[in-house]
Amino acid sequence: MGSADSTPGPRSKVERVIEEYGLEGLGDELERRWTGASGERESLRSLADRFNRAVLEAALDEAGASPLDGEVENTYRLLRGDDVSPGMQTEARRQLERDGVDREQVESDFVSHQAIHTYLREHRGAELETEEESRVEKEAQTIRRLQGRISVVTESGLTRLANAGDITVGEFEVLTDVQVYCADCGSQYEAVELIERGGCDCESADAE
């Protein structure tokens, strides 16, 4: 199993939040659940939700709110759920403030699945070789091969046309750069980069 101190350098956001909220042991749990060491594997998105609920529960405990069973999970759903109305979300935030919780700070300390991934891979040194990762790498390799093929075909075609005198072109280099634009978050990434980073910026507001 990895260690939170296995990689030198600045702390990740996840490490900082664990320390600030006294969530010792949560890093080990996240790694076990991600790698499947403690049973069925959990996705990064599920782990991010688990982490954020722990942060919310710690904040409520610190404020002396003593949340009831299921209250933390419900409050978190109201704060982050896609199917929650703005009015319900606002009321949940007001309730946290009435409970003495620094709501803005807590929400800013929530993390995304990208942040969890960075923490597990780069700061704990956790490794995962699964069918899911193999599928991701396979698709990335397919795109790389196609980009390479496009470069070769384009270069050959231009060279033939130039040699025949059909076009004029100096010493050239063919660049293939397939970009993916997300209309939801406005981010744009090269296709392979998007795959390797695990997605766009739709949930990166809380990432490092």
Short mmCIF file of C-alpha atoms in Angstrom, two decimals, residues 22-170:
data_model
loop_
_atom_site.label_atom_id
_atom_site.label_comp_id
_atom_site.label_asym_id
_atom_site.label_seq_id
_atom_site.Cartn_x
_atom_site.Cartn_y
_atom_site.Cartn_z
CA GLY A 22 -8.52 15.61 11.35
CA LEU A 23 -9.44 12.85 8.91
CA GLU A 24 -6.46 10.63 9.64
CA GLY A 25 -6.90 7.19 8.18
CA LEU A 26 -9.16 8.39 5.38
CA GLY A 27 -6.28 8.31 2.90
CA ASP A 28 -5.69 4.62 3.60
CA GLU A 29 -9.40 3.92 3.21
CA LEU A 30 -9.55 5.75 -0.12
CA GLU A 31 -6.63 3.74 -1.43
CA ARG A 32 -8.09 0.43 -0.28
CA ARG A 33 -11.42 1.18 -1.87
CA TRP A 34 -9.85 2.39 -5.12
CA THR A 35 -7.57 -0.60 -5.55
CA GLY A 36 -10.15 -3.09 -4.32
CA ALA A 37 -7.94 -4.18 -1.42
CA SER A 38 -10.92 -4.04 0.94
CA GLY A 39 -13.45 -5.58 -1.42
CA GLU A 40 -15.24 -4.28 -4.50
CA ARG A 41 -13.54 -1.35 -6.17
CA GLU A 42 -15.06 2.12 -5.98
CA SER A 43 -14.87 4.70 -8.73
CA LEU A 44 -13.01 7.97 -8.30
CA ARG A 45 -16.30 9.87 -8.38
CA SER A 46 -17.68 7.70 -5.58
CA LEU A 47 -14.51 8.24 -3.56
CA ALA A 48 -14.73 12.00 -4.05
CA ASP A 49 -18.30 11.96 -2.72
CA ARG A 50 -17.20 9.79 0.21
CA PHE A 51 -14.37 12.19 0.99
CA ASN A 52 -16.60 15.27 0.77
CA ARG A 53 -19.20 13.73 3.06
CA ALA A 54 -16.46 13.06 5.61
CA VAL A 55 -15.43 16.72 5.38
CA LEU A 56 -19.03 17.86 5.87
CA GLU A 57 -19.53 15.52 8.83
CA ALA A 58 -16.32 16.72 10.47
CA ALA A 59 -17.40 20.35 10.05
CA LEU A 60 -20.80 19.63 11.60
CA ASP A 61 -19.19 17.78 14.51
CA GLU A 62 -16.76 20.64 15.06
CA ALA A 63 -19.70 23.06 15.18
CA GLY A 64 -21.44 20.84 17.74
CA ALA A 65 -24.33 20.12 15.39
CA SER A 66 -24.36 16.34 16.10
CA PRO A 67 -25.90 15.26 12.78
CA LEU A 68 -28.39 12.41 12.84
CA ASP A 69 -28.04 9.21 10.81
CA GLY A 70 -28.47 10.03 7.13
CA GLU A 71 -28.40 13.79 7.71
CA VAL A 72 -24.88 14.27 6.36
CA GLU A 73 -25.60 12.28 3.22
CA ASN A 74 -28.84 14.17 2.61
CA THR A 75 -27.25 17.57 3.18
CA TYR A 76 -24.41 16.70 0.83
CA ARG A 77 -26.90 15.60 -1.82
CA LEU A 78 -28.71 18.93 -1.47
CA LEU A 79 -25.44 20.81 -1.88
CA ARG A 80 -24.04 18.84 -4.81
CA GLY A 81 -26.87 16.90 -6.42
CA ASP A 82 -27.68 17.55 -10.07
CA ASP A 83 -31.39 17.03 -9.45
CA VAL A 84 -31.64 19.56 -6.62
CA SER A 85 -33.46 22.86 -7.17
CA PRO A 86 -31.66 26.15 -6.41
CA GLY A 87 -34.16 26.82 -3.64
CA MET A 88 -33.44 23.53 -1.88
CA GLN A 89 -29.71 24.11 -2.23
CA THR A 90 -30.00 27.60 -0.76
CA GLU A 91 -32.02 26.29 2.19
CA ALA A 92 -29.41 23.59 2.86
CA ARG A 93 -26.69 26.23 2.91
CA ARG A 94 -28.67 28.42 5.28
CA GLN A 95 -29.21 25.47 7.62
CA LEU A 96 -25.46 24.85 7.74
CA GLU A 97 -24.90 28.49 8.62
CA ARG A 98 -27.54 28.25 11.37
CA ASP A 99 -25.69 25.20 12.67
CA GLY A 100 -22.54 27.30 12.99
CA VAL A 101 -20.74 25.79 10.00
CA ASP A 102 -18.54 27.97 7.79
CA ARG A 103 -20.43 26.85 4.73
CA GLU A 104 -18.30 28.65 2.16
CA GLN A 105 -15.10 27.18 3.58
CA VAL A 106 -16.52 23.68 3.68
CA GLU A 107 -17.71 23.82 0.09
CA SER A 108 -14.35 25.20 -1.04
CA ASP A 109 -12.71 22.22 0.68
CA PHE A 110 -14.78 19.72 -1.29
CA VAL A 111 -12.64 17.96 -3.89
CA SER A 112 -13.26 16.51 -7.34
CA HIS A 113 -12.54 13.05 -8.62
CA GLN A 114 -9.49 14.48 -10.44
CA ALA A 115 -8.06 15.65 -7.11
CA ILE A 116 -8.62 12.20 -5.61
CA HIS A 117 -6.89 10.63 -8.60
CA THR A 118 -3.89 12.96 -8.25
CA TYR A 119 -3.66 12.23 -4.53
CA LEU A 120 -3.80 8.46 -4.93
CA ARG A 121 -1.43 8.23 -7.89
CA GLU A 122 1.08 11.01 -7.27
CA HIS A 123 1.09 11.42 -3.50
CA ARG A 124 0.38 7.89 -2.29
CA GLY A 125 1.98 6.05 -5.19
CA ALA A 126 -1.07 3.83 -5.61
CA GLU A 127 -1.24 1.83 -8.81
CA LEU A 128 -4.22 0.32 -10.52
CA GLU A 129 -4.22 -2.12 -13.38
CA THR A 130 -7.76 -2.95 -14.28
CA GLU A 131 -9.90 -3.58 -17.28
CA GLU A 132 -11.08 0.02 -17.04
CA GLU A 133 -7.54 1.44 -17.23
CA SER A 134 -6.64 -0.97 -20.03
CA ARG A 135 -9.64 0.30 -21.98
CA VAL A 136 -8.59 3.91 -21.44
CA GLU A 137 -5.03 3.24 -22.57
CA LYS A 138 -6.25 1.25 -25.57
CA GLU A 139 -8.38 4.15 -26.78
CA ALA A 140 -5.51 6.61 -26.23
CA GLN A 141 -3.18 4.41 -28.25
CA THR A 142 -5.74 4.13 -31.05
CA ILE A 143 -5.98 7.91 -31.29
CA ARG A 144 -2.19 8.26 -31.26
CA ARG A 145 -1.86 5.75 -34.09
CA LEU A 146 -4.52 7.52 -36.16
CA GLN A 147 -2.85 10.88 -35.60
CA GLY A 148 0.46 9.39 -36.68
CA ARG A 149 -1.17 7.91 -39.78
CA ILE A 150 -2.76 11.25 -40.66
CA SER A 151 0.63 12.93 -40.36
CA VAL A 152 2.28 10.38 -42.66
CA VAL A 153 -0.50 10.53 -45.28
CA THR A 154 -0.58 14.33 -45.22
CA GLU A 155 3.19 14.67 -45.50
CA SER A 156 3.34 12.17 -48.37
CA GLY A 157 0.53 13.90 -50.26
CA LEU A 158 2.03 17.35 -49.90
CA THR A 159 5.44 16.11 -50.94
CA ARG A 160 4.03 14.51 -54.10
CA LEU A 161 2.14 17.66 -55.02
CA ALA A 162 5.21 19.83 -54.39
CA ASN A 163 7.46 17.57 -56.45
CA ALA A 164 4.96 17.68 -59.32
CA GLY A 165 4.83 21.46 -59.19
CA ASP A 166 1.15 21.54 -58.27
CA ILE A 167 1.75 23.46 -55.05
CA THR A 168 4.53 25.57 -53.61
CA VAL A 169 5.65 24.81 -50.09
CA GLY A 170 8.93 25.26 -48.26
#
